[in-house]
Amino acid sequence: MSTLKERLYTKIEQQRPRTQRLIKEYGDVVIDNVTVGQIIGGMRGIKSMVTDISYLDPNDGIRYRGYPLIDVVKKLPKPKGAEMPYVEGLFYLLLTGDIPSDSEVSDVVDEFSKRRIVPRYVYELIDSMPCCSHPMTVFSAAIVAMHRESFFTKKYNAGISKKDYWDPMYEDSLNLLAKLPEIAAYIYAKLYRGGNRILSNPSLDFGGNFAHMMGIPPPYDDVSRMHFIIHSDHESGNVSAHTGHLVASSLSDIYLAISAMINGLAGPLHGLAAQNVLMWIHELIERVGGEDMVPSADEIKQYVWDTLNSGQVIPGFGHAVLRKTDPRYTLQRDFCLKHLKDDGVFKYVDMLYKVTPPILKEQGKAKNPWPNVDAQSGVVQWHYGVKEYDFYTVLFGVGRSIGISANIIWDRALGYPLERPKSLTTEMIEKMAKAKVAEMKGKK
Ligand code: HAX
């Protein structure tokens, strides 16, 4: 057994009694109330899910296993000479809650490397997708096609004890995660490089190998590591994480669950925002006459207002939970200031960073006027030559799969059941709301 799997098993054994005790001794304790506004408003803020893998603080942003992003980057082991840590080390941290040693990370790097070979039929499927398919559609199809490889499904069909579900789910997760950079790089080569593919280098780490397959020299390896790490998890209520958890709760395997979450990520209010940000900035650049032109603050303000007045959202700004600038934005901005501060597009991103929040505040609708991760991620890719916007969400998807897989392994380890909330009709809610209001008036 690998050191990661052994450590995970120990942690699972420690955690199970805590969860069982919560259900048995505190099962009826009320944690939250639900308002009509929340029921109709996309269940915003209802505390109804559990995960120990990450927590999103509205002001401080994401914490992975309790560590703020900045500490994750500082503490996780890094490849020699790299600025950003091993993605494999992050997976170890998300799964176990422990910062791995160098040798523990090497072990995971080896595990991923052994499992990276993609079945031929996946490449054939990608080759046969109709022209103009969005890369997220191709990515999702490639993943779901591998359902037939699922070790979990085979074990389930053969009859496996519920308490052991996590084990084949772990194996499937590693098998899938190891293949995702290969699949993503192949999709990129197929769609934008005339099929000219660079084969992977098994001696490289997850991020380094992806950069190698994309044919982009350093520091793109660090860009890839940073990108996959910052996108990996954002607690469990966002569309992609929730979808992955929900689908897997019916005991669908990891291929079915991750493909489904990719479909949720592909929406413009979620992961597709990264591509929309770049499209939107390029429209602005065109309007002012080119990347080298320096627009006035008034020109930028007018552009933001024109977007809002036409009934559209400002992509890359706002968040359902965050109420401050996203630390994932800040980490990328610091990287940009160090490596690409003279980039023409970055200058626009930075001007928008200053101009947009006051306008959103003045408009008074968005609860959070500050930039999110997507406001910055596209410009980094653009700078290093990945100029095909619609590929950006695939990169997000590779990262997000890491956190969601870790969550699903734990879902199975802790025996989380089929997810099944209750819905009501509008008439029922109207009656309940009126009765409640009448009751409260009667008490006054
Ligand atoms: N531009 C314009 N209006 C915005 C806005 C923005 N960036 N952010 C929120 N609003 C509007 C909402 O559309 C909503 O308007 P209505 O009342 O007319 O429906 C109002 O402000 C209140 O919304 P909210 O409560 O502040 O935000 P939500 O929780 O409903 O939505 C979103 C959160 C991220 C979807 C939203 O801020 C948005 O659409 N942002 C732009 C798209 C984007 O950047 N998405 C990526 C978010 C990060 C992520 O998940 N990445 O994957």
Coordinates of C-alpha atoms and ligand atoms in Angstrom, one line a residue:
M1 CA 0.0 0.0 0.0
S2 CA 1.3 3.5 -0.8
T3 CA 2.2 5.8 2.1
L4 CA -0.6 8.1 1.0
K5 CA -3.2 5.4 1.1
E6 CA -1.9 4.1 4.5
R7 CA -2.1 7.6 6.0
L8 CA -5.5 8.1 4.6
Y9 CA -6.7 4.8 6.0
T10 CA -5.5 5.8 9.5
K11 CA -7.2 9.2 9.2
I12 CA -10.5 7.5 8.1
E13 CA -10.4 5.2 11.1
Q14 CA -9.9 8.3 13.3
Q15 CA -12.7 10.3 11.7
R16 CA -15.4 7.7 11.5
P17 CA -16.3 7.7 15.2
R18 CA -16.6 11.6 15.2
T19 CA -19.1 11.5 12.4
Q20 CA -21.0 8.6 13.9
R21 CA -21.1 10.4 17.3
L22 CA -22.5 13.5 15.7
I23 CA -25.3 11.6 14.1
K24 CA -26.1 9.5 17.2
E25 CA -25.8 12.1 20.0
Y26 CA -26.5 15.4 18.2
G27 CA -28.6 14.4 15.2
D28 CA -31.5 16.6 16.2
V29 CA -29.5 19.8 17.0
V30 CA -30.6 22.7 14.8
I31 CA -27.6 24.3 13.0
D32 CA -29.5 26.6 10.7
N33 CA -33.0 27.9 9.7
V34 CA -34.2 28.3 6.1
T35 CA -36.0 31.4 4.8
V36 CA -38.3 31.7 1.8
G37 CA -35.6 34.0 0.2
Q38 CA -33.0 31.2 0.5
I39 CA -35.3 28.6 -0.9
I40 CA -36.1 30.6 -4.0
G41 CA -32.7 32.2 -4.1
G42 CA -30.5 29.3 -5.0
M43 CA -30.1 28.0 -1.4
R44 CA -27.6 30.8 -0.7
G45 CA -25.8 30.4 2.6
I46 CA -27.8 27.5 4.0
K47 CA -25.5 25.5 6.2
S48 CA -26.4 22.0 5.0
M49 CA -23.3 20.3 3.8
V50 CA -20.1 19.0 5.5
T51 CA -16.5 18.8 4.3
D52 CA -13.2 19.0 6.2
I53 CA -11.2 19.5 3.0
S54 CA -11.6 23.2 2.6
Y55 CA -13.6 26.0 4.1
L56 CA -14.4 29.3 2.4
D57 CA -14.3 32.3 4.8
P58 CA -16.2 35.2 3.3
N59 CA -13.4 37.7 4.2
D60 CA -10.2 35.6 4.3
G61 CA -11.0 33.3 1.3
I62 CA -10.3 29.7 0.9
R63 CA -8.5 27.5 3.5
Y64 CA -7.3 24.1 2.5
R65 CA -7.4 21.8 5.6
G66 CA -7.2 25.0 7.7
Y67 CA -4.3 26.5 5.8
P68 CA -4.8 29.9 4.0
L69 CA -3.6 29.7 0.4
I70 CA -0.5 31.7 1.1
D71 CA 0.6 29.1 3.7
V72 CA -0.2 26.2 1.4
V73 CA 2.1 27.7 -1.2
K74 CA 4.8 28.3 1.5
K75 CA 4.6 25.0 3.3
L76 CA 4.1 22.4 0.6
P77 CA 7.3 20.9 -0.9
K78 CA 8.4 22.3 -4.3
P79 CA 10.2 20.8 -7.2
K80 CA 13.9 21.9 -7.3
G81 CA 14.1 25.6 -8.3
A82 CA 10.3 26.0 -8.6
E83 CA 8.3 28.9 -7.1
M84 CA 5.1 26.9 -6.8
P85 CA 4.6 23.6 -4.9
Y86 CA 3.9 20.1 -6.3
V87 CA 0.2 19.6 -7.2
E88 CA 0.7 16.0 -5.9
G89 CA 1.6 17.5 -2.4
L90 CA -1.7 19.4 -2.4
F91 CA -3.6 16.2 -3.1
Y92 CA -1.8 14.6 -0.2
L93 CA -2.8 17.6 2.0
L94 CA -6.4 17.6 0.9
L95 CA -6.8 13.9 1.5
T96 CA -5.0 13.6 4.8
G97 CA -4.9 17.1 6.3
D98 CA -1.1 16.7 6.7
I99 CA 1.7 18.6 4.9
P100 CA 3.7 15.9 3.2
S101 CA 7.5 15.4 3.5
D102 CA 9.6 15.4 0.3
S103 CA 9.6 11.6 0.2
E104 CA 5.8 11.4 0.7
V105 CA 5.3 13.8 -2.2
S106 CA 7.8 11.7 -4.4
D107 CA 5.7 8.7 -3.6
V108 CA 2.5 10.4 -5.0
V109 CA 4.4 11.7 -8.0
D110 CA 5.4 8.1 -8.8
E111 CA 1.8 6.9 -8.2
F112 CA 0.5 9.5 -10.7
S113 CA 3.2 8.8 -13.2
K114 CA 2.4 5.0 -13.2
R115 CA -1.3 5.7 -13.8
R116 CA -1.0 8.4 -16.5
I117 CA -1.5 6.3 -19.7
V118 CA -4.8 7.2 -21.3
P119 CA -6.7 4.4 -23.1
R120 CA -6.6 4.7 -26.9
Y121 CA -10.4 4.9 -27.3
V122 CA -10.3 8.2 -25.4
Y123 CA -8.0 9.7 -28.0
E124 CA -10.2 8.2 -30.7
L125 CA -13.3 9.7 -29.1
I126 CA -11.7 13.2 -28.9
D127 CA -10.7 12.9 -32.6
S128 CA -14.2 12.0 -33.6
M129 CA -16.0 14.9 -31.8
P130 CA -17.8 17.2 -34.2
C131 CA -15.9 20.4 -35.2
C132 CA -16.6 23.5 -33.1
S133 CA -17.4 21.4 -30.0
H134 CA -16.4 23.4 -27.0
P135 CA -13.3 22.0 -25.3
M136 CA -15.3 21.5 -22.1
T137 CA -17.8 19.3 -24.0
V138 CA -14.8 17.3 -25.3
F139 CA -13.2 17.1 -21.9
S140 CA -16.5 15.9 -20.2
A141 CA -17.1 13.3 -23.0
A142 CA -13.5 12.0 -22.7
I143 CA -13.9 11.6 -18.9
V144 CA -17.3 9.9 -19.0
A145 CA -16.1 7.5 -21.7
M146 CA -13.7 6.0 -19.1
H147 CA -16.6 4.9 -16.9
R148 CA -15.9 1.4 -18.1
E149 CA -12.5 1.5 -16.4
S150 CA -14.1 2.0 -13.0
F151 CA -12.7 -0.3 -10.3
F152 CA -15.4 1.0 -7.9
T153 CA -18.2 -0.1 -10.2
K154 CA -16.7 -3.5 -10.7
K155 CA -16.2 -4.0 -7.0
Y156 CA -19.7 -2.8 -6.3
N157 CA -21.3 -5.1 -8.8
A158 CA -19.2 -8.0 -7.3
G159 CA -20.5 -7.1 -3.8
I160 CA -18.3 -5.0 -1.6
S161 CA -18.9 -3.9 2.0
K162 CA -20.0 -0.3 2.4
K163 CA -17.2 0.4 4.8
D164 CA -14.7 -0.4 2.0
Y165 CA -16.2 1.8 -0.7
W166 CA -13.5 4.4 -0.2
D167 CA -10.8 2.1 -1.3
P168 CA -11.8 1.5 -5.0
M169 CA -13.0 5.1 -5.1
Y170 CA -9.4 6.1 -4.1
E171 CA -7.9 3.9 -6.8
D172 CA -10.3 5.3 -9.5
S173 CA -9.6 8.9 -8.4
L174 CA -5.8 8.4 -8.7
N175 CA -6.3 6.7 -12.1
L176 CA -8.4 9.5 -13.4
L177 CA -6.5 12.5 -11.9
A178 CA -3.2 11.2 -13.3
K179 CA -4.7 11.2 -16.8
L180 CA -6.3 14.6 -16.8
P181 CA -3.3 16.6 -17.8
E182 CA -2.7 14.2 -20.7
I183 CA -6.3 14.5 -21.8
A184 CA -6.3 18.3 -21.5
A185 CA -3.0 18.7 -23.4
Y186 CA -4.3 16.3 -26.1
I187 CA -7.5 18.4 -26.5
Y188 CA -5.4 21.5 -26.8
A189 CA -3.2 20.0 -29.5
K190 CA -6.1 18.6 -31.3
L191 CA -8.2 21.7 -31.3
Y192 CA -5.6 24.4 -31.7
R193 CA -2.3 22.9 -32.8
G194 CA -3.4 20.8 -35.8
G195 CA -3.0 17.6 -33.7
N196 CA 0.7 18.2 -33.2
R197 CA 1.1 16.6 -29.8
I198 CA 4.0 16.5 -27.5
L199 CA 4.2 13.2 -25.6
S200 CA 4.4 13.4 -21.8
N201 CA 7.6 13.0 -19.8
P202 CA 7.0 10.5 -17.0
S203 CA 9.8 11.9 -14.9
L204 CA 8.1 15.3 -14.5
D205 CA 5.6 16.3 -11.9
F206 CA 1.9 17.0 -12.6
G207 CA 2.3 20.7 -13.4
G208 CA 5.8 20.3 -15.0
N209 CA 4.6 17.6 -17.3
F210 CA 1.5 19.6 -18.3
A211 CA 3.7 22.6 -19.2
H212 CA 6.0 20.2 -21.2
M213 CA 3.0 18.7 -23.1
M214 CA 1.8 22.2 -23.9
G215 CA 5.3 23.0 -25.3
I216 CA 5.6 26.1 -23.1
P217 CA 8.9 26.8 -21.3
P218 CA 9.3 27.8 -17.6
P219 CA 7.9 29.6 -15.7
Y220 CA 4.7 28.0 -17.3
D221 CA 5.4 24.9 -15.2
D222 CA 4.9 27.1 -12.1
V223 CA 1.9 28.8 -13.8
S224 CA 0.4 25.3 -14.2
R225 CA 1.1 24.3 -10.6
M226 CA -0.4 27.5 -9.3
H227 CA -3.4 27.2 -11.6
F228 CA -4.2 23.7 -10.6
I229 CA -3.7 24.3 -6.9
I230 CA -5.8 27.5 -6.6
H231 CA -8.7 26.0 -8.5
S232 CA -8.7 22.7 -6.7
D233 CA -11.4 23.2 -4.1
H234 CA -13.7 26.0 -2.8
E235 CA -15.7 24.1 -0.1
S236 CA -18.7 22.1 -1.2
G237 CA -21.6 24.4 -2.1
N238 CA -20.3 25.8 -5.4
V239 CA -21.9 24.3 -8.6
S240 CA -19.0 22.0 -9.6
A241 CA -18.2 20.7 -6.1
H242 CA -21.8 20.2 -5.3
T243 CA -22.5 18.5 -8.5
G244 CA -19.6 16.1 -8.1
H245 CA -20.7 15.3 -4.5
L246 CA -24.4 14.9 -5.5
V247 CA -23.8 12.6 -8.5
A248 CA -21.4 10.4 -6.5
S249 CA -23.9 10.2 -3.7
S250 CA -26.0 7.8 -5.8
L251 CA -22.8 5.7 -5.9
S252 CA -22.0 6.7 -9.5
D253 CA -18.3 6.3 -9.9
I254 CA -15.6 9.0 -10.2
Y255 CA -15.8 9.2 -14.0
L256 CA -19.5 9.9 -14.0
A257 CA -19.2 12.3 -11.1
I258 CA -16.2 14.3 -12.5
S259 CA -17.7 14.5 -15.9
A260 CA -20.9 15.9 -14.4
M261 CA -19.1 18.5 -12.4
I262 CA -17.2 19.6 -15.5
N263 CA -20.6 20.3 -17.1
G264 CA -21.5 22.5 -14.2
L265 CA -18.2 24.2 -14.3
A266 CA -18.8 25.0 -18.0
G267 CA -21.5 27.6 -17.1
P268 CA -20.7 31.4 -17.5
L269 CA -21.6 32.2 -13.9
H270 CA -19.0 29.6 -12.8
G271 CA -15.8 28.4 -14.5
L272 CA -16.6 29.8 -17.9
A273 CA -16.1 33.3 -16.4
A274 CA -12.3 32.9 -17.0
Q275 CA -12.9 32.9 -20.8
N276 CA -15.5 35.6 -20.6
V277 CA -13.1 37.9 -18.8
L278 CA -10.6 37.7 -21.6
M279 CA -13.3 38.2 -24.3
W280 CA -14.6 41.2 -22.4
I281 CA -11.2 42.7 -22.0
H282 CA -10.4 42.2 -25.7
E283 CA -13.6 44.0 -26.6
L284 CA -12.4 46.9 -24.5
I285 CA -8.9 46.8 -26.1
E286 CA -10.5 46.9 -29.5
R287 CA -12.7 49.8 -28.5
V288 CA -9.8 51.9 -27.3
G289 CA -7.7 51.0 -30.4
G290 CA -5.2 48.3 -29.3
E291 CA -3.2 46.8 -26.5
D292 CA -0.6 49.5 -26.6
M293 CA -3.1 52.3 -26.2
V294 CA -3.5 53.5 -22.7
P295 CA -7.2 54.1 -22.0
S296 CA -8.3 56.9 -19.7
A297 CA -10.0 56.0 -16.5
D298 CA -13.2 57.5 -17.9
E299 CA -13.1 55.3 -21.0
I300 CA -12.8 52.2 -18.8
K301 CA -15.6 53.4 -16.5
Q302 CA -17.8 54.0 -19.5
Y303 CA -17.1 50.5 -20.7
V304 CA -18.0 48.9 -17.3
W305 CA -21.2 51.0 -17.2
D306 CA -22.1 50.1 -20.7
T307 CA -21.8 46.4 -19.9
L308 CA -24.0 46.8 -16.8
N309 CA -26.5 49.0 -18.6
S310 CA -26.9 46.4 -21.3
G311 CA -28.0 44.0 -18.5
Q312 CA -24.9 41.9 -18.4
V313 CA -22.7 41.0 -15.5
I314 CA -19.0 42.1 -15.2
P315 CA -17.2 38.8 -15.6
G316 CA -14.6 38.1 -12.9
F317 CA -16.2 40.2 -10.3
G318 CA -18.6 39.3 -7.5
H319 CA -19.0 36.0 -5.6
A320 CA -21.8 34.1 -3.9
V321 CA -19.8 33.7 -0.6
L322 CA -16.7 35.9 -0.7
R323 CA -17.0 39.5 0.5
K324 CA -13.4 40.7 -0.2
T325 CA -10.9 40.3 -3.0
D326 CA -10.4 36.6 -3.7
P327 CA -6.9 35.5 -2.4
R328 CA -6.7 33.4 -5.5
Y329 CA -6.8 36.6 -7.4
T330 CA -4.2 38.2 -5.2
L331 CA -1.8 35.2 -5.5
Q332 CA -2.0 35.4 -9.3
R333 CA -1.7 39.2 -9.3
D334 CA 1.5 38.9 -7.3
F335 CA 2.8 36.4 -9.8
C336 CA 1.9 38.7 -12.7
L337 CA 3.5 41.7 -11.0
K338 CA 6.7 39.6 -10.7
H339 CA 6.7 38.0 -14.2
L340 CA 4.5 40.0 -16.6
K341 CA 4.0 43.4 -15.2
D342 CA 4.6 45.0 -18.6
D343 CA 2.1 42.7 -20.4
G344 CA -0.4 44.9 -22.3
V345 CA -3.4 42.8 -21.3
F346 CA -2.3 42.6 -17.6
K347 CA -2.3 46.4 -17.6
Y348 CA -5.9 46.4 -18.5
V349 CA -6.7 43.8 -15.9
D350 CA -5.0 45.9 -13.3
M351 CA -6.9 49.1 -14.3
L352 CA -10.2 47.2 -14.2
Y353 CA -9.2 46.0 -10.7
K354 CA -9.1 49.6 -9.6
V355 CA -12.1 51.0 -11.6
T356 CA -14.7 48.2 -11.4
P357 CA -15.4 47.8 -7.6
P358 CA -16.5 51.4 -7.0
I359 CA -18.8 51.1 -10.0
L360 CA -20.4 47.9 -8.7
K361 CA -20.8 49.5 -5.3
E362 CA -22.4 52.6 -6.9
Q363 CA -24.8 50.3 -8.9
G364 CA -25.6 48.7 -5.6
K365 CA -26.6 45.2 -6.7
A366 CA -23.7 42.9 -6.3
K367 CA -23.1 41.9 -2.7
N368 CA -19.4 41.6 -3.4
P369 CA -17.9 44.2 -5.8
W370 CA -14.4 42.7 -5.6
P371 CA -12.6 40.5 -8.2
N372 CA -12.7 36.7 -8.1
V373 CA -10.1 34.1 -9.3
D374 CA -11.4 34.3 -12.9
A375 CA -10.5 38.0 -13.3
Q376 CA -6.8 37.2 -13.3
S377 CA -6.4 33.6 -14.5
G378 CA -6.9 34.2 -18.2
V379 CA -4.3 36.9 -18.6
V380 CA -1.6 34.6 -17.3
Q381 CA -2.5 32.0 -19.8
W382 CA -2.7 34.6 -22.6
H383 CA 0.8 36.0 -21.7
Y384 CA 2.4 32.5 -22.0
G385 CA 0.8 31.9 -25.4
V386 CA -2.4 30.0 -24.5
K387 CA -4.6 32.5 -26.4
E388 CA -7.6 30.3 -27.1
Y389 CA -9.9 31.6 -24.4
D390 CA -12.3 28.7 -24.5
F391 CA -9.6 26.3 -23.3
Y392 CA -9.3 28.2 -20.0
T393 CA -12.1 26.4 -18.2
V394 CA -10.6 23.0 -19.1
L395 CA -7.5 24.1 -17.0
F396 CA -9.9 25.0 -14.2
G397 CA -11.5 21.6 -14.6
V398 CA -8.2 19.8 -14.2
G399 CA -7.6 21.6 -10.9
R400 CA -11.1 21.3 -9.6
S401 CA -11.1 17.5 -10.1
I402 CA -8.4 17.2 -7.5
G403 CA -10.5 18.7 -4.7
I404 CA -13.7 17.0 -5.7
S405 CA -12.1 13.6 -6.0
A406 CA -10.6 14.1 -2.5
N407 CA -14.1 15.0 -1.2
I408 CA -15.8 12.0 -2.9
I409 CA -13.2 9.6 -1.4
W410 CA -14.1 11.0 2.0
D411 CA -17.8 10.9 1.2
R412 CA -17.5 7.1 0.7
A413 CA -15.2 6.7 3.7
L414 CA -17.7 8.4 6.1
G415 CA -20.7 6.7 4.5
Y416 CA -22.5 9.9 3.5
P417 CA -25.8 8.9 2.1
L418 CA -27.7 9.6 -1.1
E419 CA -28.4 13.4 -1.2
R420 CA -32.1 14.1 -1.3
P421 CA -33.4 17.5 -0.1
K422 CA -37.1 18.2 -0.2
S423 CA -38.9 20.5 -2.5
L424 CA -42.3 22.3 -2.0
T425 CA -44.7 23.8 -4.5
T426 CA -45.1 27.6 -4.7
E427 CA -48.6 27.3 -3.2
M428 CA -47.3 25.4 -0.2
I429 CA -44.6 28.0 0.4
E430 CA -47.2 30.8 0.1
K431 CA -49.4 29.1 2.7
M432 CA -46.6 28.4 5.1
A433 CA -45.2 31.9 4.8
K434 CA -48.7 33.5 5.3
A435 CA -49.4 31.3 8.3
K436 CA -46.0 32.1 9.9
V437 CA -46.5 35.9 9.4
A438 CA -50.0 35.6 11.0
E439 CA -48.6 33.6 13.9
M440 CA -45.9 36.2 14.5
K441 CA -48.4 39.1 14.4
G442 CA -50.6 37.2 16.8
K443 CA -47.7 37.0 19.3
K444 CA -47.1 40.8 19.2
Ligands
HAX1 N1 -21.7 42.2 -12.4 C1 -22.9 42.7 -12.4 N2 -23.9 42.3 -11.6 C2 -23.5 41.5 -10.6 C3 -22.3 41.0 -10.5 C4 -21.3 41.4 -11.4 N3 -20.0 40.9 -11.4 N4 -22.2 40.1 -9.4 C5 -23.4 40.1 -8.9 N5 -24.3 40.9 -9.6 C6 -25.7 41.1 -9.5 C7 -26.4 39.8 -9.6 O1 -26.6 39.4 -11.0 C8 -27.7 40.0 -8.9 O2 -28.5 40.8 -9.8 P1 -30.1 40.5 -9.8 O3 -30.6 40.9 -8.4 O4 -30.6 41.4 -10.9 O5 -30.3 39.1 -10.1 C9 -27.2 40.9 -7.8 O6 -26.0 41.5 -8.2 C10 -27.0 40.2 -6.5 O7 -26.1 39.1 -6.7 P2 -25.1 38.6 -5.6 O8 -26.0 38.0 -4.5 O9 -24.1 39.6 -5.2 O10 -24.4 37.4 -6.3 P3 -24.8 35.9 -6.6 O11 -24.5 35.1 -5.4 O12 -26.2 35.8 -7.0 O13 -23.9 35.5 -7.8 C11 -21.9 35.4 -9.1 C12 -22.5 35.3 -7.7 C13 -20.5 34.9 -9.0 C14 -22.7 34.4 -10.0 C15 -22.0 36.8 -9.6 O14 -21.3 37.7 -8.8 C16 -21.6 37.0 -11.0 O15 -22.5 36.8 -11.9 N6 -20.3 37.4 -11.3 C17 -19.9 37.5 -12.7 C18 -19.5 36.1 -13.2 C19 -18.3 35.5 -12.5 O16 -17.3 36.2 -12.4 N7 -18.4 34.2 -12.1 C20 -17.3 33.5 -11.5 C21 -17.4 33.5 -10.0 C22 -16.3 32.7 -9.3 C23 -16.4 31.3 -9.7 O17 -17.3 30.5 -9.4 N8 -15.6 30.8 -10.5 O18 -15.7 29.6 -11.1

